[in-house]
mmCIF file of C-alpha atoms in Angstrom:
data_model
loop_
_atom_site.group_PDB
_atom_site.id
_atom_site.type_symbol
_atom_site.label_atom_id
_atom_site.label_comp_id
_atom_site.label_asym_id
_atom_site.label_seq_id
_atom_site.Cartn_x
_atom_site.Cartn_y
_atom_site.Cartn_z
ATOM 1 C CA UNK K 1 3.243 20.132 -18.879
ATOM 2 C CA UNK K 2 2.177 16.569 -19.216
ATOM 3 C CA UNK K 3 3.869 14.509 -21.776
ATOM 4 C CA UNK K 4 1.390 15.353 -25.184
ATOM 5 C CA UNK K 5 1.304 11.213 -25.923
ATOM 6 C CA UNK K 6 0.227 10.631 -22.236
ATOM 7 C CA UNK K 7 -3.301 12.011 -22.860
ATOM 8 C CA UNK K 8 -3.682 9.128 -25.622
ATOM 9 C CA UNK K 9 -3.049 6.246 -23.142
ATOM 10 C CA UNK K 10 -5.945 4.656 -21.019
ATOM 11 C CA UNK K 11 -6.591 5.738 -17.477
ATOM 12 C CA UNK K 12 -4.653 2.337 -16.178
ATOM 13 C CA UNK K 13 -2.012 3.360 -18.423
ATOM 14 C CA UNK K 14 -1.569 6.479 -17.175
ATOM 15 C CA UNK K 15 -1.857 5.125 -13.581
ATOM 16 C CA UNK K 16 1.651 3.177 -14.563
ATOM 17 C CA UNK K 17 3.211 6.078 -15.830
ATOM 18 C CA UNK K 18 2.744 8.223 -13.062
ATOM 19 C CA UNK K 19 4.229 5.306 -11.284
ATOM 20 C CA UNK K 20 7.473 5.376 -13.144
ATOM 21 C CA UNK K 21 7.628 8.782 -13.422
ATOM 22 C CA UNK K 22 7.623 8.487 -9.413
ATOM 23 C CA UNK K 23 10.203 5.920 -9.187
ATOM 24 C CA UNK K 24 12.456 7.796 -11.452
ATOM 25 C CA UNK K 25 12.111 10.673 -8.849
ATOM 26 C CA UNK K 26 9.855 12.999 -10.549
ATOM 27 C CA UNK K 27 7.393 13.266 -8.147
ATOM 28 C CA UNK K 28 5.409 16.173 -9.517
ATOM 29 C CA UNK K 29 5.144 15.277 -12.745
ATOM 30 C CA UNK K 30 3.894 11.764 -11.511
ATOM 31 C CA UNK K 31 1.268 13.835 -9.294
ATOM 32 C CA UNK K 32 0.101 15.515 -12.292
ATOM 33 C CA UNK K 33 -0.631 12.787 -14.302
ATOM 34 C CA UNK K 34 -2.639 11.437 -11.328
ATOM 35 C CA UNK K 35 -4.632 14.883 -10.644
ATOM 36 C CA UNK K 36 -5.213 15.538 -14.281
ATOM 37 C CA UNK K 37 -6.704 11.548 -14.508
ATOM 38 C CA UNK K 38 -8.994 12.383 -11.843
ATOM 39 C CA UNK K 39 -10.857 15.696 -13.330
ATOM 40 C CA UNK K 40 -11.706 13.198 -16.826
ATOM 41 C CA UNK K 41 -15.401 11.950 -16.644
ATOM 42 C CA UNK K 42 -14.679 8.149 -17.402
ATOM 43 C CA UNK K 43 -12.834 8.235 -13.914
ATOM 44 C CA UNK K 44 -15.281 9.747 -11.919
ATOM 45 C CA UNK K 45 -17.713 7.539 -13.001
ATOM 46 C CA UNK K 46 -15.877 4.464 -12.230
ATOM 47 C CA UNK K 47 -15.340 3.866 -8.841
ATOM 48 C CA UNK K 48 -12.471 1.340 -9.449
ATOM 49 C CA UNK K 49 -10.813 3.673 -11.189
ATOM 50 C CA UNK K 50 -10.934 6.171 -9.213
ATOM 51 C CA UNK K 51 -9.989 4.990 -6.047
ATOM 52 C CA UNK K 52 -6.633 3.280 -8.195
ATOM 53 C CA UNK K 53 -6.126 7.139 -9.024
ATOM 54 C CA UNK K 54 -6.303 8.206 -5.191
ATOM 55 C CA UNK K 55 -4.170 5.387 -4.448
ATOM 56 C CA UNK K 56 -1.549 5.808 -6.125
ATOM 57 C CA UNK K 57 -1.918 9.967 -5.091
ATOM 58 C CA UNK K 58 -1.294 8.330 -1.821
ATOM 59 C CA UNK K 59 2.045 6.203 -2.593
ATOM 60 C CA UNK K 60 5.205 6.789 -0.848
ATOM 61 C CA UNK K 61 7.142 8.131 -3.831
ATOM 62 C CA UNK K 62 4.275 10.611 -4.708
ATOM 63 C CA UNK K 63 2.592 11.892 -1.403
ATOM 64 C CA UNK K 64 4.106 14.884 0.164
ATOM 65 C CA UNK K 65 3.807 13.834 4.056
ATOM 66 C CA UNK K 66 2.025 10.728 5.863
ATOM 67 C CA UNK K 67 -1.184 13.040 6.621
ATOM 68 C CA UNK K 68 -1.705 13.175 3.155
ATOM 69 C CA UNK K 69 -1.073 9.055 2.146
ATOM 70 C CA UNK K 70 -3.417 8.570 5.087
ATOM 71 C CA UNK K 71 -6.248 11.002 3.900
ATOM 72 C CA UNK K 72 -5.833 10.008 0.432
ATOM 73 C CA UNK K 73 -6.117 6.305 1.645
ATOM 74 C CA UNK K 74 -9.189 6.376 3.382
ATOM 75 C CA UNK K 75 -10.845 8.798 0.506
ATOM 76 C CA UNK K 76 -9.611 5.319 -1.777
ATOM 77 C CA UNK K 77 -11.287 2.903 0.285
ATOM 78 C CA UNK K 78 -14.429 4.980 0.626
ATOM 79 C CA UNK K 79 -15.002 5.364 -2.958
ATOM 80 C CA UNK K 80 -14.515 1.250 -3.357
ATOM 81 C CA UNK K 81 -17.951 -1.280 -3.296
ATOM 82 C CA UNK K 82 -17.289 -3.329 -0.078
ATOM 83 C CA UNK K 83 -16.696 -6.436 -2.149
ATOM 84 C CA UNK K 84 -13.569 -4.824 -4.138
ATOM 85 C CA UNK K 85 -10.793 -6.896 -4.384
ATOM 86 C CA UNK K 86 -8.230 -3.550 -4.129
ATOM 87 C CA UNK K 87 -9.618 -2.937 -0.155
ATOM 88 C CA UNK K 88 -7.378 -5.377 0.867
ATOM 89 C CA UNK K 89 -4.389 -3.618 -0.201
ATOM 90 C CA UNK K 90 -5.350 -0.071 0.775
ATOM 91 C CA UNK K 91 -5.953 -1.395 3.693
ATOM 92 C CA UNK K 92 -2.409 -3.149 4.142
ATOM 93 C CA UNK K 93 -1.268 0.683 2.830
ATOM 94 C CA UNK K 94 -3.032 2.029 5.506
ATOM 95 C CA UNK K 95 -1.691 0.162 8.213
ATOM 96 C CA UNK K 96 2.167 0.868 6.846
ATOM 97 C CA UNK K 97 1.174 4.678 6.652
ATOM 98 C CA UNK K 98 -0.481 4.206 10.748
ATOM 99 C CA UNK K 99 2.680 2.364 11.762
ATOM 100 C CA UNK K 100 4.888 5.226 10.010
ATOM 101 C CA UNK K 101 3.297 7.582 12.167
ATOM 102 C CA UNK K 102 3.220 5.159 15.236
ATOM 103 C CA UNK K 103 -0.327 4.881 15.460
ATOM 104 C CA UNK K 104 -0.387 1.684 16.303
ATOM 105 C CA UNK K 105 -3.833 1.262 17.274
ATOM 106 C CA UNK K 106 -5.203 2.361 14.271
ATOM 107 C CA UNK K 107 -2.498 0.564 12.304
ATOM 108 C CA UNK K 108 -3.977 -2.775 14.402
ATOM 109 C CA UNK K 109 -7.628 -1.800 12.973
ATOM 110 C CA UNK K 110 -6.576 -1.827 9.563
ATOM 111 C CA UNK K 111 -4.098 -4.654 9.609
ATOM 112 C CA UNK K 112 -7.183 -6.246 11.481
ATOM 113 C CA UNK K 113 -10.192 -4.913 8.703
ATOM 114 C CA UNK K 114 -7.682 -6.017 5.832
ATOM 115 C CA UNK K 115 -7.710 -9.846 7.400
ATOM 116 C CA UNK K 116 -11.307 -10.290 7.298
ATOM 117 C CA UNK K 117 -10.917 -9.518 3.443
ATOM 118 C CA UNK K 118 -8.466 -11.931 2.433
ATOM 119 C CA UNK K 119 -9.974 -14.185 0.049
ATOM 120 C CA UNK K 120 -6.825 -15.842 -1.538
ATOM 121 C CA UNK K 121 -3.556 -17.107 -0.699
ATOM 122 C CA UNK K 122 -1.422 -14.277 -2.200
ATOM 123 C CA UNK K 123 -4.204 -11.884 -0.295
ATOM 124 C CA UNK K 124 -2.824 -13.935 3.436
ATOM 125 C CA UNK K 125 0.715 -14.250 2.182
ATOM 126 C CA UNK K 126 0.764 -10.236 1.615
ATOM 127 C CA UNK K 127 -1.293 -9.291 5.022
ATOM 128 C CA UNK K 128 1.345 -11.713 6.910
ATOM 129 C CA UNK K 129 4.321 -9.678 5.536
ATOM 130 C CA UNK K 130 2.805 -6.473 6.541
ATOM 131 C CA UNK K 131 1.611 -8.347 9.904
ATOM 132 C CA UNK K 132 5.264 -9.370 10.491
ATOM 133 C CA UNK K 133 6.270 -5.644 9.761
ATOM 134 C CA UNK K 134 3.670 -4.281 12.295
ATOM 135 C CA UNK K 135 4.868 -7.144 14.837
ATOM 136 C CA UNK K 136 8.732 -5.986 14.212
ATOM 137 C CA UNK K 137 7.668 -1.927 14.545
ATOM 138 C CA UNK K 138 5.838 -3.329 18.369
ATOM 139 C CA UNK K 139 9.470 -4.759 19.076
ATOM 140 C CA UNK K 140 7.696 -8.314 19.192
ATOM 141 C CA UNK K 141 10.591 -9.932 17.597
ATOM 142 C CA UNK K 142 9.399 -13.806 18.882
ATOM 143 C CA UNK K 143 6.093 -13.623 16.476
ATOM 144 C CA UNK K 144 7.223 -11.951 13.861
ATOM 145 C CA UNK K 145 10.235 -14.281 13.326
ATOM 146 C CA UNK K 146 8.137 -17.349 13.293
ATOM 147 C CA UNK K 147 5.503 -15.688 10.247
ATOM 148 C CA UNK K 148 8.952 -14.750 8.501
ATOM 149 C CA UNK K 149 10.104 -18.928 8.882
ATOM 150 C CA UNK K 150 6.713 -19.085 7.383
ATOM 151 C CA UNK K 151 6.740 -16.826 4.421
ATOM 152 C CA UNK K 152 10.277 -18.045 4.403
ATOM 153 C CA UNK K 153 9.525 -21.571 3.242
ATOM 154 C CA UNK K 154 7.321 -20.316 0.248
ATOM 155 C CA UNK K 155 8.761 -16.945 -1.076
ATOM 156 C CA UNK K 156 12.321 -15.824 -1.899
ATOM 157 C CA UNK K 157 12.623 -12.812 -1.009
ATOM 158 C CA UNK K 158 16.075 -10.750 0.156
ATOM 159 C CA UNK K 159 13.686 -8.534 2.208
ATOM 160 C CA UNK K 160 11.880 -11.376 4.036
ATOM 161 C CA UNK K 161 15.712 -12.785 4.721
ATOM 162 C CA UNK K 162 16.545 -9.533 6.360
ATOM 163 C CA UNK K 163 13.668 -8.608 8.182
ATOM 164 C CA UNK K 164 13.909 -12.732 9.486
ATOM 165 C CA UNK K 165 17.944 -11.510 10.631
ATOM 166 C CA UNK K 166 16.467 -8.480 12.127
ATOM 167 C CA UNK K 167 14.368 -10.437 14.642
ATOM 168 C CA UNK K 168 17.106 -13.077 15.277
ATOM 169 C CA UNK K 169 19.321 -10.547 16.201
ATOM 170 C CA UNK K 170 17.331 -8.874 18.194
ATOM 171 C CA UNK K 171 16.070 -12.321 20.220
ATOM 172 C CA UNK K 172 19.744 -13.242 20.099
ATOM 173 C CA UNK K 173 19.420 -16.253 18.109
ATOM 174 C CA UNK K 174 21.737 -14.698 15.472
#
């Protein structure tokens, strides 16, 4: 049963809760939250809303297999105007959930249809992390090193550092 004070929160609210109900590993409850957000009127009469809902449905703590995230994905993005400013990152999900499954081509389209909709500089700075990822996952080390030194100079991040080592290493600079 859902938590009795999570039916008095708003939609976005809820949204967050399923997400920490996810990261604290209760995955069903989280999905719940989600599933019982989606059957309310004011969500299905707000596409914004609605496709946050099926996003976060589609999040690696929360879906149950990569078929899913991808299904749930595309279902996001097709609910969404084609000036919404949350394409770009279903998009960027979408091309992590092609890559998991090593469709590369498809995770090229994406990465590709989620460039043309950058429109600010955290939009490029997150499609050139998940560029450098796609570059590492092709084993082109050379490229994806030099957008790392790139993201490098502006961002602190322990992940960027690593996946930056990961490509020295593996062009034998380390």
């Amino acid at each position: 049963a859902l938590d009795s004070h999570s039916s008095e929160l708003a939609p976005i609210d809820r949204i967050q809760l399923a997400k920490c109900h996810a990261h604290q590993g209760n995955r069903r409850q989280a999905r719940a939250i989600l599933e019982s957000l989606l059957q309310r009127d004011e969500v299905q009469s707000n596409s914004e809303l609605r496709s946050a809902v099926l996003g976060t449905l589609a999040g690696w703590l929360i879906a149950e297999s990569n078929e899913t995230r991808i299904g749930l994905l595309k279902t996001a993005i097709n609910y969404l105007d084609e000036n919404s400013t949350q394409r770009i990152q279903l998009y960027l999900a979408l091309t992590i959930a092609f890559v998991s499954e090593g469709s590369f081509n498809k995770a090229d389209e994406a990465l590709e249809t989620a460039r043309a909709l950058c429109r600010t500089a955290g939009d490029l700075q997150s499609w050139e992390i998940i560029r450098a990822s796609f570059l590492m996952n092709r084993g082109i080390f050379k490229e994806a090193a030099h957008i790392l030194r790139g993201l490098q100079a502006n961002t602190s991040s322990r992940a960027l550092t690593n996946n930056l080592a990961i490509c020295l290493e593996h062009l034998g600079d380390l």
